[in-house]
XYZ file of C-alpha atoms in Angstrom:
199
model
C -8.080 -12.298 18.251
C -9.620 -11.315 14.899
C -12.211 -13.064 12.814
C -10.937 -14.818 9.685
C -13.323 -12.681 7.626
C -11.866 -9.458 9.054
C -8.364 -10.680 8.248
C -9.388 -11.606 4.712
C -11.100 -8.262 4.105
C -8.070 -6.332 5.331
C -5.811 -8.364 3.022
C -8.142 -7.878 0.054
C -8.238 -4.136 0.663
C -4.401 -4.003 0.710
C -4.231 -6.115 -2.474
C -6.685 -3.820 -4.241
C -4.726 -0.703 -3.213
C -1.539 -2.344 -4.545
C -3.243 -3.514 -7.732
C -2.414 -7.199 -7.289
C -4.582 -10.258 -7.852
C -4.086 -12.780 -5.023
C -4.009 -16.553 -5.288
C -5.799 -18.245 -2.383
C -4.807 -21.770 -1.323
C -7.772 -23.330 0.466
C -7.103 -26.591 2.238
C -10.559 -27.954 2.830
C -13.981 -26.292 2.914
C -14.182 -22.507 3.343
C -17.311 -20.736 4.673
C -19.446 -19.226 1.925
C -18.942 -15.592 2.989
C -15.147 -15.851 2.750
C -15.254 -17.880 -0.437
C -17.413 -15.223 -2.118
C -14.841 -12.539 -1.260
C -11.985 -14.675 -2.601
C -13.799 -15.447 -5.856
C -14.494 -11.761 -6.452
C -10.864 -10.644 -6.236
C -8.497 -13.526 -6.904
C -7.798 -17.040 -8.070
C -8.489 -20.065 -5.889
C -6.528 -23.299 -5.605
C -8.552 -25.940 -3.758
C -6.506 -28.524 -1.884
C -7.943 -31.859 -0.744
C -7.218 -31.580 2.975
C -3.438 -31.940 2.752
C -2.855 -30.253 6.130
C -0.624 -27.438 7.268
C 2.657 -28.807 5.902
C 1.146 -29.923 2.617
C -0.535 -26.600 1.959
C 2.635 -24.686 2.875
C 4.739 -26.787 0.496
C 2.113 -26.328 -2.218
C 2.344 -22.549 -1.762
C 6.140 -22.637 -1.966
C 6.046 -24.792 -5.104
C 3.407 -22.597 -6.727
C 5.519 -19.499 -6.072
C 8.609 -21.096 -7.617
C 7.135 -23.074 -10.527
C 8.501 -20.718 -13.183
C 5.493 -18.492 -13.840
C 7.273 -15.478 -12.310
C 10.721 -13.967 -12.819
C 13.424 -14.702 -10.243
C 13.458 -10.988 -9.363
C 9.704 -10.851 -8.693
C 8.535 -10.824 -5.081
C 5.816 -13.170 -3.836
C 3.952 -12.610 -0.592
C 2.997 -15.684 1.441
C 0.253 -14.881 3.928
C -1.334 -16.915 6.665
C -5.009 -16.219 7.294
C -4.743 -14.594 10.711
C -3.100 -11.223 10.045
C -4.582 -7.761 9.681
C -3.249 -5.493 6.928
C -3.201 -1.723 6.693
C -4.448 -0.456 3.304
C -0.952 0.619 2.213
C 0.863 -2.539 3.422
C 1.410 -4.267 0.076
C 2.099 -0.989 -1.717
C 4.888 -0.296 0.773
C 6.166 -3.832 0.329
C 6.346 -3.291 -3.454
C 8.240 -0.022 -2.935
C 10.699 -1.749 -0.600
C 11.241 -4.591 -3.069
C 12.007 -2.069 -5.803
C 14.209 0.129 -3.621
C 16.100 -2.544 -1.695
C 17.507 -4.576 -4.559
C 19.977 -6.437 -2.310
C 17.188 -7.770 -0.077
C 15.746 -11.199 -0.883
C 13.264 -11.619 1.978
C 10.744 -9.136 3.379
C 8.471 -8.976 6.399
C 5.590 -6.710 7.250
C 5.499 -8.461 10.624
C 8.567 -9.689 12.411
C 10.908 -9.740 15.348
C 12.892 -6.504 15.265
C 15.817 -5.479 17.475
C 13.540 -2.955 19.200
C 10.499 -5.289 19.380
C 11.662 -8.916 19.664
C 8.946 -11.519 19.163
C 8.119 -13.798 22.069
C 11.074 -12.477 24.059
C 13.443 -14.721 22.086
C 17.111 -13.900 21.990
C 19.042 -14.140 18.723
C 21.743 -16.786 18.454
C 24.921 -15.530 20.136
C 27.139 -15.936 17.077
C 26.014 -14.470 13.774
C 26.883 -16.115 10.484
C 30.028 -15.097 8.653
C 29.528 -11.658 7.131
C 26.511 -10.745 9.275
C 26.391 -7.079 10.190
C 23.712 -5.214 12.088
C 22.900 -2.323 9.796
C 20.945 0.883 10.253
C 17.440 1.116 8.789
C 16.929 1.745 5.099
C 14.277 4.321 4.311
C 12.044 3.800 1.295
C 9.319 6.378 0.729
C 9.493 7.543 4.354
C 9.136 3.972 5.680
C 12.030 2.474 7.655
C 13.013 -1.119 6.894
C 15.347 -2.969 9.242
C 17.278 -6.202 8.962
C 15.623 -8.784 11.213
C 16.439 -12.325 12.171
C 12.995 -13.871 12.157
C 9.431 -13.738 10.923
C 6.496 -16.145 10.788
C 5.238 -18.087 7.764
C 3.819 -14.775 6.550
C 6.641 -13.192 4.554
C 7.738 -11.948 1.155
C 10.575 -13.326 -0.935
C 12.182 -12.866 -4.293
C 11.232 -15.881 -6.366
C 14.863 -16.746 -7.123
C 15.916 -16.769 -3.470
C 12.854 -18.785 -2.512
C 13.588 -21.338 -5.252
C 17.219 -21.594 -4.156
C 16.183 -22.036 -0.500
C 13.368 -24.568 -0.973
C 15.586 -27.252 0.530
C 15.959 -25.162 3.698
C 12.182 -24.823 4.022
C 11.694 -28.584 3.562
C 14.538 -29.435 5.943
C 13.120 -27.249 8.701
C 9.812 -29.128 8.494
C 11.439 -32.486 9.237
C 11.690 -32.440 13.062
C 8.024 -31.743 13.758
C 4.823 -33.031 12.204
C 2.646 -30.202 13.504
C 4.992 -27.223 13.301
C 6.670 -25.350 10.450
C 9.598 -24.045 12.531
C 9.335 -20.708 10.738
C 11.745 -18.994 13.158
C 14.388 -21.664 12.553
C 13.816 -21.476 8.796
C 14.515 -17.725 8.793
C 17.708 -18.244 10.762
C 18.997 -21.065 8.544
C 18.443 -19.333 5.186
C 20.400 -16.362 6.551
C 23.317 -18.574 7.557
C 22.728 -18.941 11.302
C 23.135 -22.323 12.981
C 20.393 -22.196 15.620
C 21.225 -25.648 17.044
C 24.364 -27.624 17.617
C 24.595 -31.053 16.004
C 24.294 -32.602 19.475
C 21.002 -30.742 20.106
C 19.632 -32.003 16.797
C 20.579 -35.605 17.549
C 19.231 -35.499 21.123
C 15.849 -33.949 20.210
């Protein structure tokens, strides 16, 4: 796909356009060329090889440790995405304009473009309604059911849902179950109790 350096440079460019200073969580050694870019534009948290789950939990805890307001939006980004220059600026505009939204995705499974050909659960949670797009600064935003571990969230919602994120990590040692996490914090029940017991 893309080189990690290309992904990093595209993210840094988007952060600079948006005027934000990123925090990089590095779990283990990082090549010198990438580390130099990170040092020049952001803060670095070095982790001692805690693995995928450990680094993800560290990121969630860092985002919710009280340094930011509950209404602030944090962006959690894996290292294998490419960003357009205006991506984080548009995210900030959406967060300001869509005050009822708690979670945001620049990448995701939309009704028009479902990810991986997955079908949504047949029964939505109580109160779920498919709504038309909201337009913020000429950019359409749609309600989606799922995204990856690259997403934005209001700090308060993320803090309130930390238990959901931890719970969805339980069944698998090598997976984060990001799709299931998105469904659960929105009120879906992606599995029956029998399926959970039998797996």
